[in-house]
Coordinates of C-alpha atoms and ligand atoms in Angstrom, one line a residue:
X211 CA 115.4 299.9 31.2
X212 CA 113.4 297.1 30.1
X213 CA 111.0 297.2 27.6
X214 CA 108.5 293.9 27.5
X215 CA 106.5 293.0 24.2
X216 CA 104.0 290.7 24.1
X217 CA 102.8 288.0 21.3
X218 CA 100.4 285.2 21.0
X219 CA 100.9 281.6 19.5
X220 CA 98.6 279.2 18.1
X221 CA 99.3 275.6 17.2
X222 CA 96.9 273.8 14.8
X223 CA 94.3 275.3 15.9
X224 CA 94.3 273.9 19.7
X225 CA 96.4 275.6 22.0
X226 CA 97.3 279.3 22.4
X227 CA 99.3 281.6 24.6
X228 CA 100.7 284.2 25.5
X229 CA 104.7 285.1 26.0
X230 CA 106.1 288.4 26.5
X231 CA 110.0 289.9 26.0
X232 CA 112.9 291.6 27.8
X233 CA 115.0 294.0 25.7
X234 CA 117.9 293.1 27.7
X235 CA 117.2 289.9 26.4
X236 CA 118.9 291.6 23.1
X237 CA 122.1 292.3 24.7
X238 CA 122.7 288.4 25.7
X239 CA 125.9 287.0 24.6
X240 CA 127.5 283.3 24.5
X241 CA 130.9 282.9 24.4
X242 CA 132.1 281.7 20.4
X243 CA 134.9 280.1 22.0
X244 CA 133.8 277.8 23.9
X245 CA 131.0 277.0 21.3
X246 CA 134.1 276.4 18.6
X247 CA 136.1 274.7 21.4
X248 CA 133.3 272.2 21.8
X249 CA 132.4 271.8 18.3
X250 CA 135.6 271.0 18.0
X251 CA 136.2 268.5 20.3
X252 CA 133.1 266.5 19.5
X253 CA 134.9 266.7 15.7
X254 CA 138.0 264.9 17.1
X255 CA 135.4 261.7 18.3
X256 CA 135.4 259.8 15.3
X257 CA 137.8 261.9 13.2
X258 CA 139.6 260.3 10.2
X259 CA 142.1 261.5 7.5
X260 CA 140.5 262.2 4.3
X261 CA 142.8 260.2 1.7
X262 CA 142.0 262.4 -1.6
X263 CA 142.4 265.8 0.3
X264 CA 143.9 265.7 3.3
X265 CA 141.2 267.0 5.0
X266 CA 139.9 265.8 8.8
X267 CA 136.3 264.1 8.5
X268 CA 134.6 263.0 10.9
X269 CA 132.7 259.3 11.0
X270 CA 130.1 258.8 13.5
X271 CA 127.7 256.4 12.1
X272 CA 124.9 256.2 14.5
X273 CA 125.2 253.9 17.4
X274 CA 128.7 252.8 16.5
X275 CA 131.4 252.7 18.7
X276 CA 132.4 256.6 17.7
X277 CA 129.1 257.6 17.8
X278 CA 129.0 256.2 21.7
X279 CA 131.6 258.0 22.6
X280 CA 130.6 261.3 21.5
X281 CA 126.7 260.6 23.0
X282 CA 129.0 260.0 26.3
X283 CA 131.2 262.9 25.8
X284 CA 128.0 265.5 25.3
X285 CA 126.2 263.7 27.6
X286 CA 128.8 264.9 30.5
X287 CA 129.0 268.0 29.2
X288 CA 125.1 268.1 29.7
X289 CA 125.7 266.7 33.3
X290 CA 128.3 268.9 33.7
X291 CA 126.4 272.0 32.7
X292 CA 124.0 271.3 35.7
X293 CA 121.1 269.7 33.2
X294 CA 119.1 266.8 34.9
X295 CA 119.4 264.0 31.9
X296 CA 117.5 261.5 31.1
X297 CA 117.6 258.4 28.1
X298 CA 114.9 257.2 26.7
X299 CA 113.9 254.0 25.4
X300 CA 114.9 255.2 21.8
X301 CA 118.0 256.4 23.3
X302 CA 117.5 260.4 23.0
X303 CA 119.5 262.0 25.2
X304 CA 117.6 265.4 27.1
X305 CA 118.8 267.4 29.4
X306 CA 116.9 269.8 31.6
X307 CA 117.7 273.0 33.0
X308 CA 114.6 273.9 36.1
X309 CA 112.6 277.0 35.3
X310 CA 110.9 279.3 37.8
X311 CA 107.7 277.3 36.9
X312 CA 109.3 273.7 36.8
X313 CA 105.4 272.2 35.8
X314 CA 105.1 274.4 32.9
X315 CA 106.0 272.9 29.0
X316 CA 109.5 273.4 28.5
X317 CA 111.4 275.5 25.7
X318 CA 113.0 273.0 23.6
X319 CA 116.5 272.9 21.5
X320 CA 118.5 270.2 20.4
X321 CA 119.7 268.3 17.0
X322 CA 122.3 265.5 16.5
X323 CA 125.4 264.1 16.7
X324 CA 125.3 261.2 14.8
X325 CA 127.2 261.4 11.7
X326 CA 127.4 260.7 7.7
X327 CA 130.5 258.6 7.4
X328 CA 132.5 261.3 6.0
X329 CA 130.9 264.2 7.6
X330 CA 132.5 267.2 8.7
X331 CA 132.3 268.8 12.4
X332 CA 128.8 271.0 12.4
X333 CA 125.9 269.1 11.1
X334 CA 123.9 268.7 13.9
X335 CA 126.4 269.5 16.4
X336 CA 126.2 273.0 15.8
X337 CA 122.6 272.6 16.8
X338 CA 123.1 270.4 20.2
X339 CA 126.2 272.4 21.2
X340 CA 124.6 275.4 20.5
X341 CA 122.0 275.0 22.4
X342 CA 124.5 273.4 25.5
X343 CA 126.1 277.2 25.0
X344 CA 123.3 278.6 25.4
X345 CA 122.9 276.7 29.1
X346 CA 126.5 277.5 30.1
X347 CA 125.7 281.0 29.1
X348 CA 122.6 281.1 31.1
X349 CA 124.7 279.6 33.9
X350 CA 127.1 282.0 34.0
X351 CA 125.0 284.4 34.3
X352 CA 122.5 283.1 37.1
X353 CA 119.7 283.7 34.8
X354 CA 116.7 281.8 35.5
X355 CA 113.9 281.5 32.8
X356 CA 109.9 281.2 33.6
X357 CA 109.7 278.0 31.8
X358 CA 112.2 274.9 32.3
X359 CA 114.8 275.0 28.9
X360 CA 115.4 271.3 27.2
X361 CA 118.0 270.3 25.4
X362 CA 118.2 267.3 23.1
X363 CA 120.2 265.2 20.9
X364 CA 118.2 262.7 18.7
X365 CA 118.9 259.1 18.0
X366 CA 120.2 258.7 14.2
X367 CA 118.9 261.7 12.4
X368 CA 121.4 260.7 9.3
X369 CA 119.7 257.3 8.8
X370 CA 123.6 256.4 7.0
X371 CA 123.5 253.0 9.1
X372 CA 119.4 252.0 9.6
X373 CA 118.0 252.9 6.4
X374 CA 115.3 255.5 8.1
X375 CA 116.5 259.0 8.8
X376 CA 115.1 261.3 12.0
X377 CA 114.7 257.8 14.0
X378 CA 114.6 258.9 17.6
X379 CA 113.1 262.3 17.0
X380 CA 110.1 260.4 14.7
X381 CA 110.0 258.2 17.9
X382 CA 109.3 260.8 20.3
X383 CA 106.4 262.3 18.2
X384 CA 104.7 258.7 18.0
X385 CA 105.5 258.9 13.9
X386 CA 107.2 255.4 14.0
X387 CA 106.6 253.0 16.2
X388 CA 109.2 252.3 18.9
X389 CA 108.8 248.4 18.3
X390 CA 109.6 249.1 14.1
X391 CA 112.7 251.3 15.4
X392 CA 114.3 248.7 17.6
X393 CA 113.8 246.0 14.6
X394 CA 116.0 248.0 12.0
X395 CA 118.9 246.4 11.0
X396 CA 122.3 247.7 9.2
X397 CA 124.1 245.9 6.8
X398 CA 125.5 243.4 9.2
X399 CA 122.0 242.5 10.8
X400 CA 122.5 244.3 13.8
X401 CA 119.6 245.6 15.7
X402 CA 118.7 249.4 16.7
X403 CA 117.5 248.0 19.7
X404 CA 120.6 245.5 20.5
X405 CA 122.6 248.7 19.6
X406 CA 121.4 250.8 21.9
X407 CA 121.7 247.8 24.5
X408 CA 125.6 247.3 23.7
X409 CA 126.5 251.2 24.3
X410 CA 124.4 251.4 27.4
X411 CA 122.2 253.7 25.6
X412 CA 118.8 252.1 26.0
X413 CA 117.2 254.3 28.2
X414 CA 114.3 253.7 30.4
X415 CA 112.4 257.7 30.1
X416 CA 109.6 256.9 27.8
X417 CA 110.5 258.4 24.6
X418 CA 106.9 259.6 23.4
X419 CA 107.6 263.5 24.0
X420 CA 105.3 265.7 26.4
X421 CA 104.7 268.8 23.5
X422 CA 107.4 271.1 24.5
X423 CA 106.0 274.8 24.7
X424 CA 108.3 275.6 21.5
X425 CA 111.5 274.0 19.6
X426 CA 114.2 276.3 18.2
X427 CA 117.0 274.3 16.3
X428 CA 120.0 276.2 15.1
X429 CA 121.7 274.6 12.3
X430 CA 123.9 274.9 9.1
X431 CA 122.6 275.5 5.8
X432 CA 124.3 272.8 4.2
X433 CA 123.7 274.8 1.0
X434 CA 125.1 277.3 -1.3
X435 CA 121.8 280.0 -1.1
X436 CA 123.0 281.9 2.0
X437 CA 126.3 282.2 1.2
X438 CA 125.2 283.3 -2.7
X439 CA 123.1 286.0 -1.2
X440 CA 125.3 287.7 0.5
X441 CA 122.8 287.5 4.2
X442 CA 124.5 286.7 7.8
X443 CA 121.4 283.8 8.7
X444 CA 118.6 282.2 7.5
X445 CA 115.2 282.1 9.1
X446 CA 113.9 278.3 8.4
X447 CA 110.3 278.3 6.8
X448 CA 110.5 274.7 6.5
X449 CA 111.6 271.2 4.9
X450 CA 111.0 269.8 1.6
X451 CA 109.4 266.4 1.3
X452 CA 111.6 263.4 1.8
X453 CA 111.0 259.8 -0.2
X454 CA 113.3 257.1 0.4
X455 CA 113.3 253.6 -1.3
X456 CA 115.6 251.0 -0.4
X457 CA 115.3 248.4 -4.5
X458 CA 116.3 245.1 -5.2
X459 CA 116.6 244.2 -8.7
X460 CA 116.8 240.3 -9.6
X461 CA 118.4 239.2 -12.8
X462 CA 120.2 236.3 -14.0
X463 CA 124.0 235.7 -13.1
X464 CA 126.0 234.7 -16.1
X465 CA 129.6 234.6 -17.8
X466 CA 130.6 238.0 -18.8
X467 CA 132.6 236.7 -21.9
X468 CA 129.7 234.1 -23.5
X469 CA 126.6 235.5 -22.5
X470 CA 125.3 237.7 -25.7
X471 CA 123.6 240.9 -25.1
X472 CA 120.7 240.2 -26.3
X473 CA 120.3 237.1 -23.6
X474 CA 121.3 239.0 -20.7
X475 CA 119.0 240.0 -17.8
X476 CA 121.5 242.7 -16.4
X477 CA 121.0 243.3 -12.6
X478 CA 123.8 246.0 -13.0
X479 CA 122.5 247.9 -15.5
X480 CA 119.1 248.2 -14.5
X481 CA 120.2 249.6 -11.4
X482 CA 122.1 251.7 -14.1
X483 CA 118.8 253.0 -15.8
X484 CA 117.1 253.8 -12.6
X485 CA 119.8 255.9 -11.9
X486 CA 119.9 257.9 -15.3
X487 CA 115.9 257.9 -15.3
X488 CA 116.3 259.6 -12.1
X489 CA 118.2 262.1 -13.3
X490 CA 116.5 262.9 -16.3
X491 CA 113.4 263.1 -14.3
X492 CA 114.9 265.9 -11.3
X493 CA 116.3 267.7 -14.8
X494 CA 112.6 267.8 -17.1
X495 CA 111.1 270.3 -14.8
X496 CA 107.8 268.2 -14.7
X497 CA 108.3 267.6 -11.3
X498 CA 108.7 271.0 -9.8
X499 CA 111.8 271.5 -7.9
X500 CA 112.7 268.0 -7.6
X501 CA 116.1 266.5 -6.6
X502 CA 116.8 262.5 -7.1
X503 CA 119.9 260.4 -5.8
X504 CA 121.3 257.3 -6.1
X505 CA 123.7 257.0 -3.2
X506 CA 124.1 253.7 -2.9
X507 CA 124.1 250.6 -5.5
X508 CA 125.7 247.5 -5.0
X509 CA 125.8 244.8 -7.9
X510 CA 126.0 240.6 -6.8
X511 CA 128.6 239.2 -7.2
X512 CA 130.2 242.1 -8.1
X513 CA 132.9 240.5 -10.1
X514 CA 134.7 242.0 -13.4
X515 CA 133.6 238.8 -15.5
X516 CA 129.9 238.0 -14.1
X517 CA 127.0 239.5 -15.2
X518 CA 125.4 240.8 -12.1
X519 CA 122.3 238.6 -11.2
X520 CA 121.4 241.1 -8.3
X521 CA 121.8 244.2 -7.8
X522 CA 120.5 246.7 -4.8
X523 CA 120.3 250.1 -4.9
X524 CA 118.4 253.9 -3.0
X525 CA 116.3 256.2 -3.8
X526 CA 116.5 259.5 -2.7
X527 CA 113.9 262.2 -3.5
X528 CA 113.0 265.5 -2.2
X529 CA 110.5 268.2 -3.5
X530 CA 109.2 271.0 -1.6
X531 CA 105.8 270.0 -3.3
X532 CA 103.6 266.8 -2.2
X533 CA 101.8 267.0 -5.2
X534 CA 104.8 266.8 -7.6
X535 CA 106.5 264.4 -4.9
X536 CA 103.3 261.8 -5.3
X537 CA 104.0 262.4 -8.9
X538 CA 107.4 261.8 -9.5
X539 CA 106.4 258.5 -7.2
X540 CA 104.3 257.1 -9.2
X541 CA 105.8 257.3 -12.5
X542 CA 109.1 255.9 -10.7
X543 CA 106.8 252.8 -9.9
X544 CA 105.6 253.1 -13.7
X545 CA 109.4 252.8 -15.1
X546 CA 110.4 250.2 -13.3
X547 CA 107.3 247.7 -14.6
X548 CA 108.4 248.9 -18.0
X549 CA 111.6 248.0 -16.8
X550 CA 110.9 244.7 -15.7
X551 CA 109.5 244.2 -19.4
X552 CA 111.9 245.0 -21.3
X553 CA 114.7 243.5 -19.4
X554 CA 114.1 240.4 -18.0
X555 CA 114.7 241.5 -14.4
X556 CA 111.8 241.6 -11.4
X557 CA 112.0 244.9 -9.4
X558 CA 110.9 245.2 -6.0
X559 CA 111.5 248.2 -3.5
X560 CA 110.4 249.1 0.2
X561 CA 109.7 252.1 1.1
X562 CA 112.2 253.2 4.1
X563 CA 111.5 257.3 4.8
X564 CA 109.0 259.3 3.5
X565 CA 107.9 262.5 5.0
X566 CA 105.6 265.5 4.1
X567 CA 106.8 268.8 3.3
X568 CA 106.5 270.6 6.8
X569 CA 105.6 274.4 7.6
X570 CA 107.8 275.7 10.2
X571 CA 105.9 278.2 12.7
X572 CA 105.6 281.6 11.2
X573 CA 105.1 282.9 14.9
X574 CA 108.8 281.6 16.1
X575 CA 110.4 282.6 12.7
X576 CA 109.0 286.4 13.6
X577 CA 110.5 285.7 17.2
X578 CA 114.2 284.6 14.8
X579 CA 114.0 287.4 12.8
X580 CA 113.2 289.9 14.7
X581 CA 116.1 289.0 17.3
X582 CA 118.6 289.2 14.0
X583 CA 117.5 292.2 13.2
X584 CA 118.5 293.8 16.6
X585 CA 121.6 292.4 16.2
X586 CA 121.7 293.7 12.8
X587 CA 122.4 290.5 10.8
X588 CA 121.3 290.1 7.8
X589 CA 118.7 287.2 6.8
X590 CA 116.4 285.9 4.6
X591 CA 113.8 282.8 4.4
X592 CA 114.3 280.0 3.7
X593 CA 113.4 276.4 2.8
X594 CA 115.4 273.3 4.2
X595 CA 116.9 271.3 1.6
X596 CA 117.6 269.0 4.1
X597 CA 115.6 266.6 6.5
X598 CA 116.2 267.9 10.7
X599 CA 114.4 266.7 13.9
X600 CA 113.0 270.0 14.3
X601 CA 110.4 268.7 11.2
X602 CA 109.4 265.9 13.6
X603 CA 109.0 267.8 16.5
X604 CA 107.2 270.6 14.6
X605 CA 104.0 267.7 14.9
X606 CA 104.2 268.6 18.7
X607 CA 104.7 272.1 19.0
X608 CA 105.4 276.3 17.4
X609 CA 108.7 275.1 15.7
X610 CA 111.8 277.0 13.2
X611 CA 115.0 276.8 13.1
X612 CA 118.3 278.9 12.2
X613 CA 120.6 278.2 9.4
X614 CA 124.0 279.1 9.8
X615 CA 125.7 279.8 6.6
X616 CA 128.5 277.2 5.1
X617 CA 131.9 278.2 3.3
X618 CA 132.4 276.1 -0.6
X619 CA 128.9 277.0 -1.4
X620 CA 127.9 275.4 1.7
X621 CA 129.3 272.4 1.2
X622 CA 127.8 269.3 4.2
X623 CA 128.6 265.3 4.0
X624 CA 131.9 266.2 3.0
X625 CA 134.9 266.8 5.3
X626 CA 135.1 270.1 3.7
X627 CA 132.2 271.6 5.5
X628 CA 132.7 274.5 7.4
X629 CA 131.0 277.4 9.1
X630 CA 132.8 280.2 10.1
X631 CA 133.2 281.0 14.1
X632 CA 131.5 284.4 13.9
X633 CA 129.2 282.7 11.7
X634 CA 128.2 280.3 14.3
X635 CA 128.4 282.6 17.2
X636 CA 126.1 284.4 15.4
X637 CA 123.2 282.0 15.1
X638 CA 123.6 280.8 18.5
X639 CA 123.1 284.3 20.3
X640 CA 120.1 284.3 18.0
X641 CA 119.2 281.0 19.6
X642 CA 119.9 282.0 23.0
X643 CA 118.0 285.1 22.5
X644 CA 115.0 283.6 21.5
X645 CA 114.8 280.6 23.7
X646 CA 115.4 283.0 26.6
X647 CA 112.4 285.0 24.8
X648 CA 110.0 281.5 24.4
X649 CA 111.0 280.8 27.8
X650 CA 109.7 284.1 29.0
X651 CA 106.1 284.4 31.1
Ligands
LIG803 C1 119.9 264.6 6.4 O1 121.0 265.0 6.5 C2 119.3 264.4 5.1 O2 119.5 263.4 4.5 O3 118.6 265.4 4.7
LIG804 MN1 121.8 267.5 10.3
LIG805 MN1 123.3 265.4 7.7

């Protein structure tokens, strides 16, 4: 017996259609181990020995030589799984599986597989591998969908290596330019572009994306709030806003042991203050829900007995506000010319990531929930802390994802990650279930 529904989607205001639903579509099933089997292999690319604990990390910076072995790896699998692949110029690797109606927009599912350098086996995997499952399941099965299904994985969502995070997915909305992309360079000097050259990834597909017809991205919380409250999944509302500055404090070098304090321009300890400021700052409460980093400083020389004379440091904000974002913004910009005052130094910064908080589709989170409530999982909203290429591709298309709860309060950049097999299981026969539905009449 099969029972169809019907629903309607609008997007900004400009397009609208119709889909409709199988019930037997509820009763779909991916295998959890060969998901877990996948996920990990892809965790053995890359893999290295966490010193302190003893744990297996993985490092796949993007668009090193781990990092091209896994985009090879999951690029057979793709092959493998009967998906017609193409590369494109920002070196996005999508795979398509033919629909009844092979002109129609396809459903679209994806994430990454670049890596943190001490990341554990799930973020963004979970998401690309997922959706791969949900290809083999379809496969094994016979089952043909109306609408062509794509599956993805996005050049350097981590932004570890090039400074900008979400690169290829903000390339294939037309957000950065593909010419600014190829000219980002790591700490070495090497090139995005020349990159993507050395590993053969520079594809020739043009990497501006035709809007899919919807993007559904299944990935892990990274969090403690699912795990807190109790709930199987989470039904992704959206993602905070992102602010990312990349500072360079100038001082003056001088001997550690002469120099008094009082004639000291301290590179070091500026970078110091910023720090502490930012702190204080995500702490007051003036600025909503606001988080701030430092992840990264690095005093010049860096020598026990010199002063530092330079010093370079990041930035990392988030707030799910824009207003109190643009805030917090500003009166960073304030402290560090009351900075420069006071201590001698000169402070500039560029600005390398900055994104909008983004709204996720309230019609494909109805489409999520309502497919883990048939299962009878357990869910509740809930807002991203973290940045995903489903907030780049929501600028083309209905977009939400699925969050997958983590164990050690959720725990993600840290070898320690982990998400449970039924757990993951679980939000990819979601994921199945409701790209099977988008891809539907
Ligand atoms: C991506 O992992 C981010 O920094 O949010
Ligand atoms: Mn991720
Ligand atoms: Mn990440």
């Amino acid at each position: 017996m099969v029972a169809r529904g019907y629903g309607f989607f609008s997007h900004r205001g400009i397009s609208s259609y119709v889909f409709s639903w199988d019930a037997d579509v509820k009763e779909l099933q991916i295998s959890g181990k060969r998901l877990w089997d996948s996920l990990m292999a892809l965790g053995e690319v890359g893999a290295y020995r966490d010193e302190r604990t003893g744990l297996k990390g993985v490092n796949r910076l993007a668009l090193t030589d781990a990092d091209a072995q896994g985009r090879r790896l999951v690029k057979r699998w793709f092959e493998e799984a009967g998906l017609e692949v193409r590369v494109d110029r920002v070196g996005n690797v999508i795979g398509r599986r033919k629909g009844r109606r092979s002109g129609d927009a396809p459903v679209m599912s994806g994430s990454h597989i670049d890596s943190v350098p001490t990341a554990g086996a799930f973020d963004g995997c979970l998401g690309v591998l997922g959706a791969l499952e949900c290809v083999r399941t379809l496969n094994d099965l016979g089952m043909e969908t109306d609408r062509p299904l794509e599956v993805a994985f996005f050049t350097d969502e981590e932004g570890c290596r090039f400074g900008t995070d979400m690169l290829g997915s903000a390339a294939a909305v037309g957000r950065l330019e593909l010419e600014t992309v190829y000219e980002l360079k790591d700490r070495d000097g090497l090139t995005v572009r020349g990159e993507l050259e050395r590993h053969g990834f520079l594809g020739t597909a043009p990497e501006r994306l035709p809007p899919p017809h919807a993007y559904v991205e299944c990935h892990i919380e990274q969090g403690p709030i699912l795990r807190a409250a109790g709930v199987d999944l989470g039904v992704v509302t959206g993602v905070q806003a992102i602010s990312w500055q990349d500072v360079s404090i100038t001082g003056k070098s001088s001997h550690a042991g002469t120099t008094p304090m009082s004639l000291r321009s301290d590179a070091g300890l500026c970078a110091a203050r910023i720090a502490v400021r930012l702190h204080e700052m995500a702490l007051s409460g003036r600025y909503g829900e606001m988080r701030a980093t430092m992840g990264a400083v690095q005093p010049h020389p860096g020598m026990v007995n010199i002063v530092p004379g330079r010093a370079r440091c990041t930035v990392d904000l988030r707030n799910p506000d824009d207003a109190m974002m643009a805030a917090a913004e500003k009166d960073l910009e304030a402290f560090y010319r009351s900075l420069e005052k006071e201590m001698g130094v000169t402070i500039t910064w560029r600005q390398t990531a900055r994104t909008p908080r983004v709204a996720f589709s309230e019609q494909v989170q109805a489409v999520l929930a309502r497919h883990m409530d048939a299962a009878g999982h357990t869910h509740q909203r809930i807002m991203s802390g973290a940045g995903h290429d489903a907030q780049e591709i929501a600028s083309l298309c209905p977009t939400a994802m699925i969050f997958v709860p983590g164990e050690y309060d959720g725990i993600s950049h840290n070898p320690r990650e982990y998400s449970t097999p039924e757990a993951c299981t679980r939000g990819v026969n979601v994921l199945l279930r409701a790209l099977v539905e988008l891809a539907t009449a």
